[in-house]
Amino acid sequence: MISTNLLALFYLVSGVLFILALRGLSSPETSRQGNFFGILGMSIAVIVTFLSIGNFSTSFIYVVLFLLIGGGVGAFIAFKIPMTAMPELVAGFHSLVGLAAVFVAISAFLNPEAFNLGASGNIKLASLIEMSIGAAVGAVTFSGSIIAFLKLRGIMSGAPITFTGQHVLNLFILISIIGLTYFLCVSQSPNLFWTLIVISFLVGILLIIPIGGADMPVVISMLNSYSGWAAAGIGFTLENTALIITGALVGSSGAILSYIMCKGMNRSFFSVILGGFGGTDHISKSDSKEQKPVKSGNSDDAAFLMKNASSVIIVPGYGMAVAQAQHALREMVDTLKKNGIKVSYAIHPVAGRMPGHMNVLLAEANVPYDEVFELEEINNDFSNCDVAYVIGANDVTNPVAKTDPQSPIYGMPILDVEKAKSVLFVKRSLSPGYAGVDNDLFYRENTLMLFADAKKMTEDIIKSF
């Protein structure tokens, strides 16, 4: 059995590695190094935790067996899952973290002696508070992540599901959870404990169903934060330093990321959580079904415009991810650069279905990092750009966010694509984006719609050069 001092030292080392991992993952250039630090830190934490048990009994064998099964399933999914399904995969994994926190809390409550928390009916007050918080946050994370998964997968509508008095009900349930936690600490009643968990599951559902598709990046990062706080709460119950550190890092980084996402949409965090936006309740001027003139073209038209341009800005979106067009896009850009044309990539903070979705796709295609710019860095360049090539992006380029106060996306900062001399918009149809809002950019005089699969259109443009 490993000594207590040595155990603390190894946990400290793993905590430092987790911090280095987060630092590395903050930049595409150092992301591989960050992943390595994260893997090393987690490996140390897991191995040291097993060694600290000091009892190679049947229960230990079961733990190893389930670890291998879970690890094998996780590895299989990671290898098989396409990038288009990555957002719902992340939501699914968050749900498992929350459920694990609930299970640990249940185990600790039912068998406190095994966790050195006291005897049944006489659990230490601090431990009761910790496991109550861990169980409640874990349950919210689990059920909320399941709803997010269903919305992202298309099994459930991405539109907000609202009803009268929803906010009042949520507030009442939140107060009920606080009251239940207090009375649970006083009475240590098993019935109250189970009621707390059931109500927390309900809260997760009620929190996410009114949030629309346009807010999904915030939901993903928010649930990521919740899973971290759930893990940290259970870490205190288990008196596991590594779990506390890891949970706190995930919780705080997820909260910061949620703030960044909200800032990218010009929304307050609470306005998203308490109601969301992106619904179809509002019908703006751009939502009307009147026939509007649309100019459409083909790959030859697009190639002609690009060949005669001096600068091109690429705006990737979820449509690029669906078509897996990032490699064809990279090939097209390489051809443009060989012809002396300046090419840049413009990334909106909430493009795609999860934070950093487009950055990951472009990195997969080995797009140079110095060619990829965030909204604030490149927005002013559109007015001096000859061609903007929008490949699958929709809501993040919609001008009504600046012009129509009745639009559900009003106030969200967008990429100023409409200021380019020519806009090539690759899309299968004129259908609205995930927020359910018609894109006014489709009907602009300087826009040429390219109705096709993003990958096929890009490949055809390459052939037309």
PDB file of N, CA and C in Angstrom, residues 102 105 131-141 177 181 196-197 200-201:
ATOM      1  N   VAL A 102     -23.806  10.518  -9.199  1.00  0.00           N
ATOM      2  CA  VAL A 102     -25.015  10.093  -8.490  1.00  0.00           C
ATOM      3  C   VAL A 102     -24.807   8.716  -7.864  1.00  0.00           C
ATOM      4  N   ALA A 105     -22.556   8.910  -4.817  1.00  0.00           N
ATOM      5  CA  ALA A 105     -23.284   9.507  -3.696  1.00  0.00           C
ATOM      6  C   ALA A 105     -24.240   8.498  -3.069  1.00  0.00           C
ATOM      7  N   MET A 131     -22.118  15.104  -0.386  1.00  0.00           N
ATOM      8  CA  MET A 131     -22.746  14.095  -1.239  1.00  0.00           C
ATOM      9  C   MET A 131     -24.095  14.585  -1.776  1.00  0.00           C
ATOM     10  N   SER A 132     -24.783  15.440  -1.023  1.00  0.00           N
ATOM     11  CA  SER A 132     -26.054  15.997  -1.509  1.00  0.00           C
ATOM     12  C   SER A 132     -25.815  16.898  -2.712  1.00  0.00           C
ATOM     13  N   ILE A 133     -24.800  17.761  -2.596  1.00  0.00           N
ATOM     14  CA  ILE A 133     -24.470  18.655  -3.711  1.00  0.00           C
ATOM     15  C   ILE A 133     -24.001  17.838  -4.918  1.00  0.00           C
ATOM     16  N   GLY A 134     -23.123  16.862  -4.671  1.00  0.00           N
ATOM     17  CA  GLY A 134     -22.622  16.028  -5.762  1.00  0.00           C
ATOM     18  C   GLY A 134     -23.732  15.265  -6.458  1.00  0.00           C
ATOM     19  N   ALA A 135     -24.658  14.701  -5.668  1.00  0.00           N
ATOM     20  CA  ALA A 135     -25.768  13.937  -6.242  1.00  0.00           C
ATOM     21  C   ALA A 135     -26.711  14.844  -7.025  1.00  0.00           C
ATOM     22  N   ALA A 136     -27.023  16.016  -6.466  1.00  0.00           N
ATOM     23  CA  ALA A 136     -27.956  16.937  -7.121  1.00  0.00           C
ATOM     24  C   ALA A 136     -27.380  17.459  -8.434  1.00  0.00           C
ATOM     25  N   VAL A 137     -26.141  17.940  -8.392  1.00  0.00           N
ATOM     26  CA  VAL A 137     -25.515  18.474  -9.617  1.00  0.00           C
ATOM     27  C   VAL A 137     -25.305  17.361 -10.634  1.00  0.00           C
ATOM     28  N   GLY A 138     -24.930  16.169 -10.151  1.00  0.00           N
ATOM     29  CA  GLY A 138     -24.748  15.029 -11.052  1.00  0.00           C
ATOM     30  C   GLY A 138     -26.041  14.634 -11.741  1.00  0.00           C
ATOM     31  N   ALA A 139     -27.148  14.643 -10.992  1.00  0.00           N
ATOM     32  CA  ALA A 139     -28.448  14.294 -11.579  1.00  0.00           C
ATOM     33  C   ALA A 139     -28.880  15.326 -12.609  1.00  0.00           C
ATOM     34  N   VAL A 140     -28.683  16.618 -12.302  1.00  0.00           N
ATOM     35  CA  VAL A 140     -28.993  17.683 -13.261  1.00  0.00           C
ATOM     36  C   VAL A 140     -28.152  17.514 -14.525  1.00  0.00           C
ATOM     37  N   THR A 141     -26.872  17.208 -14.341  1.00  0.00           N
ATOM     38  CA  THR A 141     -25.972  17.025 -15.485  1.00  0.00           C
ATOM     39  C   THR A 141     -26.414  15.850 -16.345  1.00  0.00           C
ATOM     40  N   ILE A 177     -35.058  21.927  -3.645  1.00  0.00           N
ATOM     41  CA  ILE A 177     -33.796  21.181  -3.515  1.00  0.00           C
ATOM     42  C   ILE A 177     -32.999  21.686  -2.323  1.00  0.00           C
ATOM     43  N   THR A 181     -32.198  19.443   0.955  1.00  0.00           N
ATOM     44  CA  THR A 181     -30.819  19.244   1.425  1.00  0.00           C
ATOM     45  C   THR A 181     -30.709  19.578   2.907  1.00  0.00           C
ATOM     46  N   LEU A 196     -34.570  13.948  -3.310  1.00  0.00           N
ATOM     47  CA  LEU A 196     -33.623  14.954  -3.787  1.00  0.00           C
ATOM     48  C   LEU A 196     -33.070  14.575  -5.156  1.00  0.00           C
ATOM     49  N   ILE A 197     -32.717  13.303  -5.324  1.00  0.00           N
ATOM     50  CA  ILE A 197     -32.151  12.848  -6.596  1.00  0.00           C
ATOM     51  C   ILE A 197     -33.193  12.912  -7.710  1.00  0.00           C
ATOM     52  N   SER A 200     -33.838  16.454  -8.753  1.00  0.00           N
ATOM     53  CA  SER A 200     -32.678  16.982  -9.485  1.00  0.00           C
ATOM     54  C   SER A 200     -32.676  16.489 -10.929  1.00  0.00           C
ATOM     55  N   PHE A 201     -33.062  15.229 -11.144  1.00  0.00           N
ATOM     56  CA  PHE A 201     -33.208  14.724 -12.509  1.00  0.00           C
ATOM     57  C   PHE A 201     -34.229  15.562 -13.279  1.00  0.00           C
TER      58      PHE A 201
END
